[in-house]
Every structure is written in structure tokens, then in C-alpha cells.
mmCIF file of C-alpha atoms in Angstrom:
data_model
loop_
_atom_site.group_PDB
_atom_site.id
_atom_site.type_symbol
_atom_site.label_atom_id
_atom_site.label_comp_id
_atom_site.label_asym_id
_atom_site.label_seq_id
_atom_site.Cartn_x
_atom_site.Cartn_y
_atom_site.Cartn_z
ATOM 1 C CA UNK A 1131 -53.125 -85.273 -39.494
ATOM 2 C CA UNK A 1132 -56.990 -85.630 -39.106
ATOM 3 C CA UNK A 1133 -59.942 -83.203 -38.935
ATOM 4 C CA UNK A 1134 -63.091 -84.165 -38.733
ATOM 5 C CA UNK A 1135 -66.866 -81.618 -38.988
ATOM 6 C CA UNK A 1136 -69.671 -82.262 -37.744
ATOM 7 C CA UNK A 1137 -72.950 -80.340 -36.580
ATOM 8 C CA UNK A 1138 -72.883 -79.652 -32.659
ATOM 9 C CA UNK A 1139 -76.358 -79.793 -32.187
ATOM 10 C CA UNK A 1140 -79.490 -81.116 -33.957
ATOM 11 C CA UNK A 1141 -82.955 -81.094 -32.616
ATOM 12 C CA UNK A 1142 -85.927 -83.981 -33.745
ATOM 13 C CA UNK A 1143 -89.207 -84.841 -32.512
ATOM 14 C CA UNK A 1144 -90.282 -88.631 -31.517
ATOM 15 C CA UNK A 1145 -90.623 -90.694 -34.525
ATOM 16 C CA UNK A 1146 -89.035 -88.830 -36.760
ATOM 17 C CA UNK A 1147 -85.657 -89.928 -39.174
ATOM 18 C CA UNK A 1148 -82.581 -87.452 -38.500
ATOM 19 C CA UNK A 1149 -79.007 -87.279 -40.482
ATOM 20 C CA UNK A 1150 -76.118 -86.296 -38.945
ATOM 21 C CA UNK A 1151 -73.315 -85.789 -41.435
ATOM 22 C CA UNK A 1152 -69.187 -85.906 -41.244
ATOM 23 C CA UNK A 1153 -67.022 -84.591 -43.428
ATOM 24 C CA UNK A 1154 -63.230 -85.390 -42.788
ATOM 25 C CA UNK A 1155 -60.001 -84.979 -44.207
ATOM 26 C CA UNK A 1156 -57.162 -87.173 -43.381
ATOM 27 C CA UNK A 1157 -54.325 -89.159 -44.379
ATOM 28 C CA UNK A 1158 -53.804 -92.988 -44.476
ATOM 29 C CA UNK A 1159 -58.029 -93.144 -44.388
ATOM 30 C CA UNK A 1160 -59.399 -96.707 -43.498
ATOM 31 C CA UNK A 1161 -62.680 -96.438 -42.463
ATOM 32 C CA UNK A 1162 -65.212 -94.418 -40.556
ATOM 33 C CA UNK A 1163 -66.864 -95.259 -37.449
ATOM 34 C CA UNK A 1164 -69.769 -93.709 -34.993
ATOM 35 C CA UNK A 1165 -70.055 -94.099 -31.086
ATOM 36 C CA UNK A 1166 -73.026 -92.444 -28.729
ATOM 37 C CA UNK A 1167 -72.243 -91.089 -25.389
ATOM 38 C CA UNK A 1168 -75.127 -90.657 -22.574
ATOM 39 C CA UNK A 1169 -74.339 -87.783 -20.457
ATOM 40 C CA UNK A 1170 -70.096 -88.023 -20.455
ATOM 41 C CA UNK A 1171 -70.733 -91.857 -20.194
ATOM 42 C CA UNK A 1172 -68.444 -94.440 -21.648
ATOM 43 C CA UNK A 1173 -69.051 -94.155 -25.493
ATOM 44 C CA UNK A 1174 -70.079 -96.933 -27.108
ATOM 45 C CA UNK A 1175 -69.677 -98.317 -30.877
ATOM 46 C CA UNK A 1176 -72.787 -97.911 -33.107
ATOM 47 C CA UNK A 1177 -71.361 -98.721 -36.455
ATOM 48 C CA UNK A 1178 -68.311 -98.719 -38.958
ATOM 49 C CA UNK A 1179 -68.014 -98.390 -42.544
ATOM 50 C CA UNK A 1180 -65.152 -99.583 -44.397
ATOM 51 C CA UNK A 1181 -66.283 -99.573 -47.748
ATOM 52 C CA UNK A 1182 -68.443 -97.164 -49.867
ATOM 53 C CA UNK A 1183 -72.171 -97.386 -49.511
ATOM 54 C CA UNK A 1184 -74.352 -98.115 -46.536
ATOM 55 C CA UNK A 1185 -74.647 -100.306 -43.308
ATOM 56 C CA UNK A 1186 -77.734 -100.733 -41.949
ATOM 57 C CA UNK A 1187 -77.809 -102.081 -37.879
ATOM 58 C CA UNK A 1188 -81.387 -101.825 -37.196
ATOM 59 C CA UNK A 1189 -82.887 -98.486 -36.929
ATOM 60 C CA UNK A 1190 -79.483 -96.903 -37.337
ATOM 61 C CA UNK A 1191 -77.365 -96.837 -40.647
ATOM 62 C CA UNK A 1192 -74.315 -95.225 -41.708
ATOM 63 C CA UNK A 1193 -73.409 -94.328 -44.963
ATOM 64 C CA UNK A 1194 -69.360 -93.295 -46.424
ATOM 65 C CA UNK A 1195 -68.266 -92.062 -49.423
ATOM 66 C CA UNK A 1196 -64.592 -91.924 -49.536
ATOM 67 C CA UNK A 1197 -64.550 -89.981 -53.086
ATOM 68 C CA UNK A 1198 -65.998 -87.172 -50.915
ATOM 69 C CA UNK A 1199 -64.553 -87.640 -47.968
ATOM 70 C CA UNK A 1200 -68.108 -87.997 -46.271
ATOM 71 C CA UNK A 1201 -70.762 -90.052 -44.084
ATOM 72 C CA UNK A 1202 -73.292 -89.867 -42.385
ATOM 73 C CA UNK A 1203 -75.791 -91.508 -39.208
ATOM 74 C CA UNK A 1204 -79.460 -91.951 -40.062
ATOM 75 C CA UNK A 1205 -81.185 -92.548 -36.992
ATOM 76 C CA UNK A 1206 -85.104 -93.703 -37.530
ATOM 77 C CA UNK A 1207 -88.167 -93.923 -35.602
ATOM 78 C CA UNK A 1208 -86.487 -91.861 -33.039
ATOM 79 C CA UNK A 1209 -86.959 -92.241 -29.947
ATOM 80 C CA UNK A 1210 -85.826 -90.276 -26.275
ATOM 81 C CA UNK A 1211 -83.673 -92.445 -25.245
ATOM 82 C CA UNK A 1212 -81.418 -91.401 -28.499
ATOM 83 C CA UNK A 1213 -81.315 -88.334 -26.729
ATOM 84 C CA UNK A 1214 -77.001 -88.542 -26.695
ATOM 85 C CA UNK A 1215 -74.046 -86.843 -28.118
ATOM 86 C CA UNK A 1216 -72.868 -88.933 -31.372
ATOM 87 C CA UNK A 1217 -69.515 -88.726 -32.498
ATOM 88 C CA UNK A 1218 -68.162 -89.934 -35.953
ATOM 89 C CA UNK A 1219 -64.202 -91.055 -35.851
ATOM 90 C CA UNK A 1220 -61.776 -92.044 -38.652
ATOM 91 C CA UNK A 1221 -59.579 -95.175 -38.495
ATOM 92 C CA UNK A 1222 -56.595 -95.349 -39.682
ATOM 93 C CA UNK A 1223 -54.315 -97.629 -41.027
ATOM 94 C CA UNK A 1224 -52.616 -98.235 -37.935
ATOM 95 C CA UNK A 1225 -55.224 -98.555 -36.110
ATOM 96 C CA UNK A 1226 -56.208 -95.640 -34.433
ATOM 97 C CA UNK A 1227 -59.318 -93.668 -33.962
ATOM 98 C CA UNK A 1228 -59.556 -89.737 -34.871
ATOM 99 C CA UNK A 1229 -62.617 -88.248 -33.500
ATOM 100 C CA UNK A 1230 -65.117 -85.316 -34.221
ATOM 101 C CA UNK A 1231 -65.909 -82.881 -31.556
ATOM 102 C CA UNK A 1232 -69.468 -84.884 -31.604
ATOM 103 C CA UNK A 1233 -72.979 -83.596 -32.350
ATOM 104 C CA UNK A 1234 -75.685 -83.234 -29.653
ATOM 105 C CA UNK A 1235 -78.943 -84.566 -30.537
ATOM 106 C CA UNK A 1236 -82.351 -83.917 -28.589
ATOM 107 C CA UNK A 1237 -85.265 -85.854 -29.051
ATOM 108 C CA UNK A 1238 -88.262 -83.924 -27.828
ATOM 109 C CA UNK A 1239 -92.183 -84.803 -27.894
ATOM 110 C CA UNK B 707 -67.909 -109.651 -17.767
ATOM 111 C CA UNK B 708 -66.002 -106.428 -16.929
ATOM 112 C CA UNK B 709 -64.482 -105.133 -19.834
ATOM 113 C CA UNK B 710 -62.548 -102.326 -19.253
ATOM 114 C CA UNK B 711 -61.967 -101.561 -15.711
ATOM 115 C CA UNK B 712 -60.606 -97.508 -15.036
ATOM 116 C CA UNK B 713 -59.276 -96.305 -11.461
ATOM 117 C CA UNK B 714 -59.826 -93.965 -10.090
ATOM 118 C CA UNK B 715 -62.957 -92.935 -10.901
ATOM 119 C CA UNK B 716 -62.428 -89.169 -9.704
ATOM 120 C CA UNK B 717 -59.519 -87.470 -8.254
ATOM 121 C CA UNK B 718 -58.790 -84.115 -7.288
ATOM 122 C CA UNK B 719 -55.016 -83.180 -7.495
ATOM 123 C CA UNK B 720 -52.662 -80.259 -6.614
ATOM 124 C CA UNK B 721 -50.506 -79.005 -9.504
ATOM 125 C CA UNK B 722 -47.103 -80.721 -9.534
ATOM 126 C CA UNK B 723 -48.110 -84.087 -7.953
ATOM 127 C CA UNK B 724 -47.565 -87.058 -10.235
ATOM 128 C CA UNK B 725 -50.854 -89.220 -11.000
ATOM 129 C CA UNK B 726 -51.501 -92.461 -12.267
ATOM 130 C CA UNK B 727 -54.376 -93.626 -13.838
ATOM 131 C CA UNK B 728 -54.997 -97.373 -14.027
ATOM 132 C CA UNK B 729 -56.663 -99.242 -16.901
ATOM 133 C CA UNK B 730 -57.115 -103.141 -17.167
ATOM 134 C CA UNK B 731 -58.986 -105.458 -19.661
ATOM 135 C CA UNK B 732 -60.161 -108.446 -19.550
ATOM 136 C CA UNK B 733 -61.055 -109.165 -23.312
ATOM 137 C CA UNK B 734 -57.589 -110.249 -24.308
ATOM 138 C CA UNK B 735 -57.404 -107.393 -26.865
ATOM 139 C CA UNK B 736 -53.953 -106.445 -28.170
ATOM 140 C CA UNK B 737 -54.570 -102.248 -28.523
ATOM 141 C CA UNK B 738 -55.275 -100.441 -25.796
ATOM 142 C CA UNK B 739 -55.660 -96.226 -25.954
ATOM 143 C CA UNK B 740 -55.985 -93.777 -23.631
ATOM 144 C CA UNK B 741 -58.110 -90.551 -24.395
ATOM 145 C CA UNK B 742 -59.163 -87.535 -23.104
ATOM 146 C CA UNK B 743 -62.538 -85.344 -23.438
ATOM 147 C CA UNK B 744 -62.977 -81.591 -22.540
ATOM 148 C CA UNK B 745 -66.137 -80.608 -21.655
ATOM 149 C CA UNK B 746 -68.432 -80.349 -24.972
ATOM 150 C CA UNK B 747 -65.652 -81.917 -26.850
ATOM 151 C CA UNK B 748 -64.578 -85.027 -28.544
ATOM 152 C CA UNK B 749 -62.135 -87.652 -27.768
ATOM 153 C CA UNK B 750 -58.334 -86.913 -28.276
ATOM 154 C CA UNK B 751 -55.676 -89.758 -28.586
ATOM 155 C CA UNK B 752 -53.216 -89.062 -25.623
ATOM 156 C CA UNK B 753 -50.690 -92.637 -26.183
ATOM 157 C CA UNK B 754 -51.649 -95.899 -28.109
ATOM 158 C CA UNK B 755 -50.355 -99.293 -27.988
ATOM 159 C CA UNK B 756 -50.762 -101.775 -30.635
ATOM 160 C CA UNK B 757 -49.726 -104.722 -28.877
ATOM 161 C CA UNK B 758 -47.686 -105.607 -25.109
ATOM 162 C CA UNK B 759 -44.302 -103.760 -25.138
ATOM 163 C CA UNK B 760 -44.933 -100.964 -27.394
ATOM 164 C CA UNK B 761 -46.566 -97.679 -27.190
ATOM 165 C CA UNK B 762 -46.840 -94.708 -29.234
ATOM 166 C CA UNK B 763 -47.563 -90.695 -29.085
ATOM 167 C CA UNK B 764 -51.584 -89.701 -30.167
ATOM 168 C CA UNK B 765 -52.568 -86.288 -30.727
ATOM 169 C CA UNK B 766 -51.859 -84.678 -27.324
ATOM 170 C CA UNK B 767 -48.794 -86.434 -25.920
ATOM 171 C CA UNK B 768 -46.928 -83.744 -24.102
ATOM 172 C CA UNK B 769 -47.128 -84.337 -19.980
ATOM 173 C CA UNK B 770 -48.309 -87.843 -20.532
ATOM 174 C CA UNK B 771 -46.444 -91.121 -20.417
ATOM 175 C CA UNK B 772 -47.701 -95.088 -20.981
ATOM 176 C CA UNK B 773 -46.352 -98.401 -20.363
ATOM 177 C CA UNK B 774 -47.754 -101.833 -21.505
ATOM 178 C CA UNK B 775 -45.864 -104.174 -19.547
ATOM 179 C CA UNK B 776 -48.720 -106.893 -20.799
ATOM 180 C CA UNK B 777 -51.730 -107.600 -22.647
ATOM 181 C CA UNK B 778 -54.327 -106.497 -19.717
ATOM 182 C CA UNK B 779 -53.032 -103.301 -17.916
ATOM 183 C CA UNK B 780 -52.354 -99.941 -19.658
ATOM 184 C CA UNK B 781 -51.451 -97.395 -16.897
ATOM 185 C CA UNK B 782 -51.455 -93.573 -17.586
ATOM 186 C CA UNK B 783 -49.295 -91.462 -15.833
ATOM 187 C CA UNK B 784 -48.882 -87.645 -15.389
ATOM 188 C CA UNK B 785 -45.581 -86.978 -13.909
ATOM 189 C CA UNK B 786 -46.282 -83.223 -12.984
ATOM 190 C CA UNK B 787 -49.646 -82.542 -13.368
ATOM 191 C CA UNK B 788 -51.038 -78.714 -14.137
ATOM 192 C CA UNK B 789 -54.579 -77.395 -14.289
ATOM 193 C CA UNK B 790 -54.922 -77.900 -18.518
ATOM 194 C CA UNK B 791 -55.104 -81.536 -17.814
ATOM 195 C CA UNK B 792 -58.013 -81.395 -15.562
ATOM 196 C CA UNK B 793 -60.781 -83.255 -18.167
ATOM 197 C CA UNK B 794 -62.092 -87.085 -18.398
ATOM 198 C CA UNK B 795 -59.615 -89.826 -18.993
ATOM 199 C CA UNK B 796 -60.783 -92.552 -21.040
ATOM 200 C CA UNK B 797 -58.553 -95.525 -21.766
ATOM 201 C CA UNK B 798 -60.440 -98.112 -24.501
ATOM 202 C CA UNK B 799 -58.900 -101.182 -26.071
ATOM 203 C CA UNK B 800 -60.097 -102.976 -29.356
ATOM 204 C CA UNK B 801 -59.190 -106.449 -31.208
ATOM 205 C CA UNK B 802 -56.948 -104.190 -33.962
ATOM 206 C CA UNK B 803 -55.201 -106.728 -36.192
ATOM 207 C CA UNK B 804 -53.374 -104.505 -38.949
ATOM 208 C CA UNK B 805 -56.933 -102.370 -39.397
ATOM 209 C CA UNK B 806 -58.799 -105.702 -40.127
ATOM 210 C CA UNK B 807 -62.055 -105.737 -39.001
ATOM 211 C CA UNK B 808 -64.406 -102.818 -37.264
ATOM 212 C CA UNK B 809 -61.579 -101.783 -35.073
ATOM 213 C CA UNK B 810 -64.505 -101.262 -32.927
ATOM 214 C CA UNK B 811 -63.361 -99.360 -29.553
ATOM 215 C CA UNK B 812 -64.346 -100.277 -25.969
ATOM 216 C CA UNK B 813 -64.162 -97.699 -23.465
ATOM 217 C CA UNK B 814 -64.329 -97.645 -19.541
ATOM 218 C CA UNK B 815 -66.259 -95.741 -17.545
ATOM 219 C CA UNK B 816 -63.701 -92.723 -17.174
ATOM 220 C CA UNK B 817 -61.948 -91.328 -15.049
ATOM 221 C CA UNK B 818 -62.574 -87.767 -14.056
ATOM 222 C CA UNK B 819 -59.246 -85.706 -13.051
ATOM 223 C CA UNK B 820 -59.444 -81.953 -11.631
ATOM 224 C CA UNK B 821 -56.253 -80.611 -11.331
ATOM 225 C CA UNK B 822 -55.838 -77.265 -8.377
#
């Protein structure tokens, strides 16, 4: 099966850069991916890393190293509207998504 | 463009009534899923299918069942339902070809399910 950790909740002020990291272990790994949800909203896809290294979508990247089973979302310059819960989810080879029980980030002032 | 179109969007339901939540696309993708969050948690898989005419179990099968009689409707159905299935029902689809590409997910709006 999968498991997937993840912080529940990390706090940042306006502007600032935060990381939210994911540590997983699973079988039949294909690549990681990371959705934000607005209030219990329909989650939406923010990016997806197949391959070691780092993806960069513009003020959001994600990073994976499959050696250590890890990744991570850098958010920059952020802002309040960021305020959301992020999830990070692994994809398997068949297809289907695994996700973490999602981190809560609040952007304050 | 809709998407992914859920119904209903809430329902309240007595234990032991059967339920079925609908789910349509309109991308043409060939997987569709159907999750469910708890309050403060993630997304578990309930059924998957990869393609029209097959289905499979996710993580939390057990009181759930799926068909995928085509491409555009995936309809979830709770033949008994009991209080432990009150949550949000999500049902997504993506453009899965073997795992090529993103495998990016696109979800509907929910649908929220309180069972008495």
C-alpha cells in the first residue's frame, strides 16, 4: 500500500517563500503530484513530478527525490489568496492517485 | 466548458436507504475515480476505472459499488447506507494512458452526504 506525511499546518506572512515537505512510502511509485483545496472546494492540480529534480510553474515549484522517497512545494512571494489546504499524492503505475492527509497553510499580514 | 458535473450536491439520508451519486464528464477522459474526504482529511480512493467497462476497488471499497457503462458517466452507489459514510464525495477523471503523462486529476465540485 501507500502512506504518505506531511505537516498539518504551517503558518507564513505575505511575501514570504514557504516549503511544505512529503515523505512517502509506497509500492509501484510513478510520480508525485500536489493539488490545493479552498475551503472543502474541488481540489485542483498544481504540479507533478515524474522525474528527480525540480519543476518550476511560476511562483510554485515542486521538487522529488525518489532515492529518498521525498518532495516538496515551494510556494514564493506568498500571497492570501494561497491561504488553502495543499495536499501531495503519489501516482502509481496504474494510474491512481494516493493522497496525504494535506497540510493547512495560513498566510497572514 | 463543464468538466466534471457531480449530483447531488447535498443530501441528507436515513441509514439503510440506498443512494446514488451521479458523476459525468465532458472531457472525453478514459479514468474516472470516485473519492471521499473526512473532515480535516485527505482524499481516499473509494472505486477507479481505467477505461468504459471496467472498474476496480481503491482504498475504502467496502459499502460502495461503481459502474462505467461509458466514457462520460461514473455513478456511485451506496446500497445501504450507515452514518460512517456521511463525508464529501468527490468523483475526478484524468487523461491516464498507462501512467503517461501528469495523470493530472480533475475533480467536481462534491457532493456532500450526511447519513441519520
Amino acid at each position: 500500500g501507500q502512506s504518505l506525511e506531511q505537516p498539518s499546518e504551517v503558518t507564513a506572512v505575505e511575501g514570504a517563500i514557504v516549503q511544505i515537505n512529503c515523505t512517502y512510502q509506497t509500492s509501484g511509485f510513478y510520480g508525485l503530484s500536489w493539488y490545493q483545496q479552498h475551503d472543502g472546494g474541488a481540489p485542483t492540480f498544481l504540479s507533478y513530478n515524474g522525474l528527480d529534480g525540480l519543476e518550476e510553474t511560476g511562483r510554485f515549484s515542486s521538487f522529488l527525490s525518489r532515492s529518498d522517497s521525498y518532495g516538496y512545494l515551494l510556494l514564493q512571494e506568498l500571497q492570501m489568496k494561497d491561504s488553502a489546504s495543499y495536499f501531495c499524492a503519489v501516482r502509481d503505475s496504474a494510474g491512481k492517485s494516493t493522497f496525504g492527509d494535506g497540510t493547512t497553510l495560513t498566510v497572514k499580514p | 466548458i463543464a468538466g466534471i458535473t457531480q449530483a447531488p450536491t447535498s443530501q441528507i439520508l436515513a441509514a439503510g436507504r440506498r443512494m446514488t451519486l451521479r458523476c459525468t464528464q465532458d472531457m472525453r477522459h478514459n479514468a474516472m475515480y470516485w473519492y471521499r474526504q473526512d473532515l480535516g482529511l485527505g482524499l481516499r480512493l473509494i472505486h477507479y476505472s481505467n477505461t468504459a467497462g471496467t472498474t476496480g476497488k481503491g482504498e475504502v471499497p467496502d459499502g460502495y459499488s461503481v459502474s462505467r457503462a461509458n466514457t462520460d458517466d461514473f455513478p456511485l452507489t451506496l446500497a445501504s447506507a450507515v452514518p460512517s459514510q456521511t463525508s464529501v464525495y468527490f468523483c475526478a477523471s484524468s487523461d491516464s494512458r498507462g501512467g503517461a503523462g501528469t495523470g493530472e486529476l480533475f475533480f467536481g465540485e462534491g457532493s456532500r452526504l450526511t447519513v441519520l
